């Protein structure tokens, strides 16, 4: 089981390097009551760790502070089929070097690009921080505005390690 998750995590890292966002989800975790993103990120065994950047980049609409039981977190995407590869296409936008942060906010940028602030921040995590907008930063966005993963043919993966970790946290603190 550990080796399976190791393969998934290595696959995710590989996909992130080719900007695998806006994709067709192949495998996902179903959130259980009490799950939090930090449980996946801080898991003591590296084979079970899923970094925040992976969670955010692959799931741009996720709210890690408010996970709901039954919601899905995609952990493995389709990067093999023509349709899956087509979902990787992102546009690039360069933040002008002469922009005025008092007049041009992340909210205005998101509106201009047909996205939400959260989608832009997560898609470009950790580079884009709307509290500290950087000049000349090149960000990625979906021209069609479709950031929500397609779970229609996705297979749920049993991931109870976060639950075990949360039990340990409760007993150790």
Backbone as numpy.savetxt, mean C-alpha at the origin, in Angstrom:
# Nx Ny Nz CAx CAy CAz Cx Cy Cz
5.11 -23.05 6.05 4.28 -21.86 6.05 5.15 -20.61 6.05
6.24 -20.64 6.85 7.11 -19.48 6.90 7.73 -19.22 5.53
8.12 -20.29 4.85 8.75 -20.10 3.55 7.78 -19.51 2.54
6.49 -19.86 2.66 5.48 -19.29 1.77 5.41 -17.77 1.94
5.35 -17.31 3.19 5.28 -15.88 3.43 6.57 -15.17 3.04
7.70 -15.86 3.19 8.97 -15.29 2.74 8.92 -15.06 1.23
8.40 -16.03 0.48 8.28 -15.89 -0.97 7.34 -14.74 -1.31
6.23 -14.63 -0.58 5.28 -13.54 -0.82 5.95 -12.19 -0.58
6.67 -12.06 0.53 7.32 -10.78 0.86 8.39 -10.44 -0.18
9.20 -11.42 -0.57 10.21 -11.17 -1.60 9.53 -10.77 -2.91
8.43 -11.45 -3.23 7.68 -11.08 -4.44 7.15 -9.67 -4.38
6.65 -9.27 -3.21 6.15 -7.90 -3.04 7.25 -6.88 -3.24
8.41 -7.15 -2.66 9.53 -6.23 -2.82 9.91 -6.09 -4.28
9.93 -7.21 -4.99 10.25 -7.18 -6.41 9.21 -6.37 -7.18
7.95 -6.59 -6.87 6.89 -5.88 -7.57 6.92 -4.39 -7.28
7.26 -4.03 -6.06 7.32 -2.62 -5.71 8.43 -1.93 -6.50
9.51 -2.64 -6.77 10.61 -2.05 -7.51 10.21 -1.73 -8.94
9.19 -2.44 -9.47 8.71 -2.13 -10.81 7.41 -1.33 -10.74
7.19 -0.72 -9.59 6.04 0.14 -9.39 4.72 -0.59 -9.59
4.58 -1.74 -8.95 3.39 -2.58 -9.09 2.20 -2.05 -8.32
1.59 -1.01 -8.80 0.42 -0.43 -8.14 -0.73 -0.36 -9.13
-1.94 -0.28 -8.61 -3.10 -0.22 -9.47 -3.27 -1.53 -10.20
-3.28 -2.60 -9.54 -3.10 -3.94 -10.04 -4.30 -4.82 -9.77
-4.18 -6.04 -10.21 -5.15 -7.08 -9.92 -4.58 -7.91 -8.77
-5.30 -8.00 -7.67 -4.83 -8.73 -6.51 -5.01 -10.23 -6.73
-3.95 -11.00 -6.41 -4.03 -12.46 -6.51 -4.25 -13.11 -5.14
-3.63 -12.54 -4.09 -3.77 -13.09 -2.74 -3.88 -11.94 -1.74
-4.69 -12.16 -0.73 -4.93 -11.11 0.26 -5.12 -11.69 1.66
-4.98 -10.81 2.65 -5.27 -11.13 4.04 -6.64 -10.53 4.35
-7.47 -11.28 5.05 -8.74 -10.75 5.52 -8.51 -10.25 6.95
-8.77 -8.98 7.18 -8.53 -8.35 8.48 -9.48 -8.95 9.52
-8.90 -9.28 10.66 -9.69 -9.79 11.79 -9.78 -8.70 12.85
-10.76 -8.82 13.72 -10.95 -7.84 14.79 -9.66 -7.68 15.59
-9.22 -6.46 15.76 -8.01 -6.16 16.53 -6.75 -6.07 15.70
-6.81 -6.47 14.43 -5.62 -6.36 13.57 -5.28 -4.90 13.33
-4.00 -4.62 13.24 -3.49 -3.29 12.92 -2.30 -3.45 11.99
-2.04 -2.49 11.16 -0.92 -2.57 10.23 0.41 -2.77 10.95
0.55 -2.15 12.13 1.83 -2.29 12.83 2.09 -3.73 13.27
1.04 -4.55 13.42 1.25 -5.96 13.77 1.96 -6.69 12.63
1.63 -6.34 11.40 2.30 -6.95 10.25 3.70 -6.36 10.09
3.83 -5.07 10.28 5.10 -4.38 10.12 6.11 -4.76 11.21
5.65 -4.93 12.44 6.55 -5.18 13.57 6.66 -6.64 13.99
6.14 -7.55 13.18 6.20 -8.97 13.54 7.65 -9.37 13.83
7.89 -10.06 14.94 9.26 -10.39 15.33 9.98 -11.30 14.34
9.26 -12.16 13.64 9.87 -13.06 12.67 9.88 -12.38 11.30
11.06 -12.13 10.71 11.14 -11.43 9.43 10.35 -12.09 8.30
10.15 -13.41 8.38 9.40 -14.11 7.34 7.94 -13.67 7.31
7.44 -13.10 8.41 6.05 -12.69 8.49 5.86 -11.17 8.40
6.94 -10.43 8.30 6.85 -8.98 8.27 6.35 -8.47 6.93
5.45 -7.52 6.99 5.01 -6.79 5.80 5.19 -5.32 6.14
6.09 -4.66 5.45 6.44 -3.27 5.76 5.29 -2.33 5.44
5.26 -1.21 6.19 4.27 -0.17 5.91 4.31 0.24 4.45
5.51 0.44 3.91 5.61 0.89 2.52 4.97 -0.11 1.57
5.09 -1.41 1.85 4.46 -2.42 1.01 2.94 -2.36 1.15
2.48 -2.25 2.39 1.04 -2.18 2.62 0.45 -0.96 1.91
1.07 0.20 2.13 0.55 1.44 1.54 0.65 1.44 0.02
1.81 1.09 -0.51 2.00 1.14 -1.96 1.07 0.18 -2.69
0.83 -0.97 -2.12 -0.01 -1.97 -2.77 -1.49 -1.71 -2.50
-1.80 -1.06 -1.40 -3.19 -0.78 -1.00 -3.34 0.71 -0.72
-3.32 1.56 -1.76 -3.32 3.01 -1.55 -4.52 3.57 -0.80
-5.62 2.83 -0.75 -6.82 3.32 -0.06 -6.93 2.86 1.38
-5.94 2.14 1.87 -6.04 1.58 3.22 -5.84 2.66 4.29
-6.62 2.55 5.34 -6.48 3.44 6.49 -5.97 2.58 7.64
-4.66 2.57 7.84 -4.05 1.70 8.85 -4.49 2.02 10.27
-5.02 3.20 10.49 -5.50 3.58 11.82 -6.92 3.11 12.07
-7.57 2.61 11.03 -8.98 2.23 11.16 -9.28 0.99 10.32
-8.55 -0.11 10.55 -8.82 -1.34 9.82 -10.15 -1.92 10.31
-10.93 -2.42 9.38 -12.23 -2.99 9.73 -12.22 -4.49 9.51
-12.80 -5.21 10.45 -12.92 -6.66 10.31 -13.59 -6.99 8.98
-12.99 -7.95 8.28 -13.55 -8.38 7.00 -12.98 -7.64 5.80
-12.31 -6.50 6.03 -11.70 -5.80 4.89 -10.48 -6.59 4.44
-10.00 -6.28 3.25 -8.91 -7.04 2.64 -7.67 -6.18 2.47
-6.51 -6.83 2.68 -5.22 -6.20 2.42 -4.52 -7.07 1.39
-4.29 -6.54 0.22 -3.64 -7.30 -0.84 -2.16 -7.49 -0.50
-1.67 -8.73 -0.69 -0.26 -9.01 -0.41 0.47 -9.58 -1.61
-0.26 -9.93 -2.67 0.39 -10.50 -3.85 -0.41 -10.08 -5.09
0.27 -9.56 -6.09 -0.44 -9.02 -7.24 -0.12 -9.77 -8.54
-0.97 -9.57 -9.52 -0.79 -10.18 -10.84 0.19 -9.32 -11.64
1.36 -9.86 -11.88 2.34 -9.17 -12.71 2.76 -10.04 -13.89
1.91 -11.02 -14.21 2.26 -11.96 -15.27 1.37 -11.83 -16.51
0.10 -11.52 -16.32 -0.80 -11.45 -17.47 -0.75 -10.06 -18.11
-1.21 -10.00 -19.34 -1.25 -8.72 -20.05 -2.14 -7.72 -19.31
-3.28 -8.19 -18.84 -4.20 -7.32 -18.11 -3.56 -6.83 -16.80
-2.88 -7.74 -16.10 -2.22 -7.37 -14.84 -1.12 -6.34 -15.07
-0.33 -6.55 -16.11 0.74 -5.61 -16.42 0.20 -4.24 -16.82
-0.92 -4.23 -17.51 -1.53 -2.95 -17.92 -1.94 -2.12 -16.71
-2.26 -2.78 -15.61 -2.67 -2.05 -14.40 -1.51 -1.36 -13.70
-0.28 -1.63 -14.13 0.90 -1.00 -13.53 1.13 0.41 -14.03
0.42 0.81 -15.03 0.71 2.10 -15.68 0.30 3.28 -14.80
1.28 4.11 -14.54 1.07 5.33 -13.76 1.61 6.51 -14.55
1.00 7.64 -14.32 1.50 8.90 -14.88 2.44 9.51 -13.86
3.30 10.39 -14.32 4.20 11.10 -13.41 3.88 12.59 -13.43
4.03 13.19 -12.27 3.79 14.63 -12.12 4.96 15.19 -11.32
5.56 16.25 -11.83 6.67 16.88 -11.13 6.17 18.15 -10.45
6.39 18.20 -9.14 6.01 19.38 -8.37 6.96 20.51 -8.75
6.39 21.60 -9.17 7.19 22.72 -9.67 8.15 23.26 -8.61
9.32 23.68 -9.08 10.31 24.17 -8.12 9.94 25.55 -7.57
9.04 26.26 -8.25 8.67 27.59 -7.77 7.28 27.62 -7.11
6.78 26.45 -6.71 5.46 26.43 -6.11 5.47 27.15 -4.76
4.33 27.70 -4.40 4.17 28.38 -3.12 3.31 27.49 -2.22
3.90 26.91 -1.16 3.15 25.98 -0.30 1.95 26.62 0.41
1.92 27.94 0.48 0.77 28.60 1.10 -0.41 28.67 0.13
-0.11 28.63 -1.17 -1.17 28.72 -2.17 -1.51 27.37 -2.79
-0.53 26.48 -2.87 -0.71 25.20 -3.55 -0.52 24.08 -2.55
-1.60 23.45 -2.15 -1.55 22.41 -1.12 -1.68 21.02 -1.74
-1.43 20.03 -0.93 -1.57 18.64 -1.37 -3.03 18.34 -1.75
-3.94 18.96 -1.04 -5.36 18.76 -1.34 -5.69 19.28 -2.74
-5.13 20.44 -3.09 -5.35 20.99 -4.43 -4.68 20.13 -5.49
-3.49 19.63 -5.19 -2.79 18.74 -6.12 -3.61 17.47 -6.35
-4.11 16.87 -5.28 -4.92 15.65 -5.39 -6.15 15.91 -6.26
-6.81 17.03 -6.05 -7.99 17.38 -6.85 -7.62 17.52 -8.32
-6.51 18.20 -8.58 -6.04 18.40 -9.95 -5.74 17.06 -10.64
-5.22 16.09 -9.88 -4.84 14.80 -10.46 -5.95 13.74 -10.36
-7.11 14.13 -9.86 -8.24 13.20 -9.76 -8.03 12.11 -8.72
-7.35 12.46 -7.64 -7.05 11.52 -6.56 -7.45 12.12 -5.23
-7.23 11.36 -4.18 -7.37 11.89 -2.83 -5.97 12.10 -2.27
-5.87 12.87 -1.22 -4.57 13.10 -0.58 -4.00 11.77 -0.10
-4.84 10.93 0.52 -4.37 9.64 1.01 -3.84 8.76 -0.12
-4.54 8.73 -1.25 -4.07 7.91 -2.39 -2.71 8.38 -2.88
-2.53 9.69 -2.98 -1.23 10.21 -3.42 -0.13 9.91 -2.42
-0.41 10.14 -1.13 0.61 9.87 -0.10 0.97 8.39 -0.05
-0.02 7.52 -0.09 0.27 6.08 0.00 0.92 5.55 -1.26
0.48 6.00 -2.42 1.08 5.55 -3.68 2.54 5.97 -3.76
2.87 7.08 -3.15 4.24 7.61 -3.20 4.95 7.52 -1.86
4.45 6.68 -0.95 5.05 6.51 0.37 6.42 5.87 0.23
7.44 6.34 0.91 7.49 7.42 1.89 7.94 8.76 1.30
8.02 8.88 -0.02 8.56 10.10 -0.64 7.69 11.33 -0.46
6.37 11.15 -0.60 5.47 12.30 -0.53 4.88 12.40 0.86
5.12 13.53 1.48 4.54 13.85 2.78 3.88 15.21 2.62
2.57 15.23 2.69 1.84 16.47 2.42 2.07 17.55 3.48
2.63 17.19 4.60 2.97 18.20 5.60 4.31 18.85 5.29
5.06 18.25 4.38 6.37 18.76 4.01 6.57 18.57 2.51
5.81 19.30 1.75 5.82 19.24 0.30 7.20 19.62 -0.24
7.77 18.82 -1.10 9.10 19.12 -1.62 9.05 19.56 -3.08
9.82 20.58 -3.37 9.93 21.06 -4.75 10.66 20.04 -5.60
10.31 19.99 -6.88 10.93 19.11 -7.88 10.70 17.62 -7.63
9.87 17.26 -6.68 9.57 15.86 -6.42 8.69 15.31 -7.54
9.05 14.16 -8.06 8.24 13.50 -9.08 7.39 12.46 -8.37
6.08 12.58 -8.54 5.17 11.63 -7.91 4.41 10.86 -8.99
3.87 9.71 -8.58 3.09 8.87 -9.48 1.61 8.98 -9.11
0.77 8.90 -10.13 -0.67 8.92 -9.89 -1.36 8.15 -11.00
-2.60 7.72 -10.74 -3.39 7.00 -11.73 -4.25 8.01 -12.48
-4.02 8.12 -13.78 -4.78 9.06 -14.59 -6.28 8.73 -14.57
-6.60 7.42 -14.51 -8.00 7.02 -14.49 -8.62 7.11 -13.09
-7.80 7.42 -12.07 -8.29 7.58 -10.70 -8.64 6.27 -10.01
-8.29 5.13 -10.61 -8.64 3.83 -10.04 -7.48 3.29 -9.20
-7.58 3.47 -7.90 -6.55 3.01 -6.98 -6.97 1.77 -6.21
-8.25 1.49 -6.16 -8.74 0.37 -5.37 -8.36 -0.95 -6.04
-7.68 -1.84 -5.32 -7.31 -3.13 -5.90 -8.54 -3.93 -6.33
-8.36 -4.73 -7.36 -9.40 -5.62 -7.85 -9.23 -6.96 -7.14
-10.14 -7.27 -6.22 -10.08 -8.51 -5.44 -10.97 -9.61 -6.04
-11.55 -9.40 -7.21 -12.56 -10.33 -7.72 -12.04 -11.76 -7.90
-10.77 -11.95 -8.23 -10.22 -13.31 -8.38 -9.12 -13.58 -7.36
-9.12 -12.83 -6.28 -8.08 -12.95 -5.26 -8.39 -14.08 -4.28
-7.35 -14.74 -3.82 -7.48 -15.86 -2.88 -7.09 -15.38 -1.48
-7.94 -15.64 -0.47 -7.58 -15.26 0.90 -6.47 -16.15 1.45
-5.53 -15.54 2.18 -4.42 -16.26 2.79 -4.61 -16.22 4.30
-4.43 -17.35 4.96 -4.56 -17.40 6.41 -3.32 -16.77 7.03
-3.51 -15.68 7.72 -2.40 -14.95 8.35 -2.78 -14.65 9.78
-2.52 -15.59 10.67 -2.86 -15.41 12.08 -1.69 -14.91 12.91
-0.55 -14.74 12.29 0.63 -14.35 13.05 0.44 -13.01 13.73
-0.26 -12.09 13.09 -0.53 -10.79 13.71 -1.33 -10.95 14.98
-2.28 -11.89 15.01 -3.07 -12.14 16.21 -2.19 -12.67 17.34
-1.32 -13.62 17.02 -0.42 -14.17 18.04 0.48 -13.06 18.59
0.96 -12.22 17.71 1.83 -11.13 18.13 1.08 -10.16 19.03
-0.19 -9.89 18.69 -0.96 -8.96 19.51 -1.22 -9.56 20.89
-1.39 -10.88 21.00 -1.56 -11.53 22.31 -0.28 -11.34 23.13
0.87 -11.50 22.48 2.14 -11.31 23.17 2.30 -9.88 23.64
1.88 -8.92 22.83 1.98 -7.52 23.24 1.15 -7.27 24.50
-0.07 -7.82 24.54 -0.94 -7.61 25.68 -0.36 -8.21 26.96
0.29 -9.37 26.84 0.82 -10.02 28.03 2.15 -9.42 28.46
2.87 -8.81 27.54 4.19 -8.27 27.88 4.17 -6.81 28.31
3.06 -6.12 28.20 3.01 -4.69 28.53 1.92 -4.39 29.51
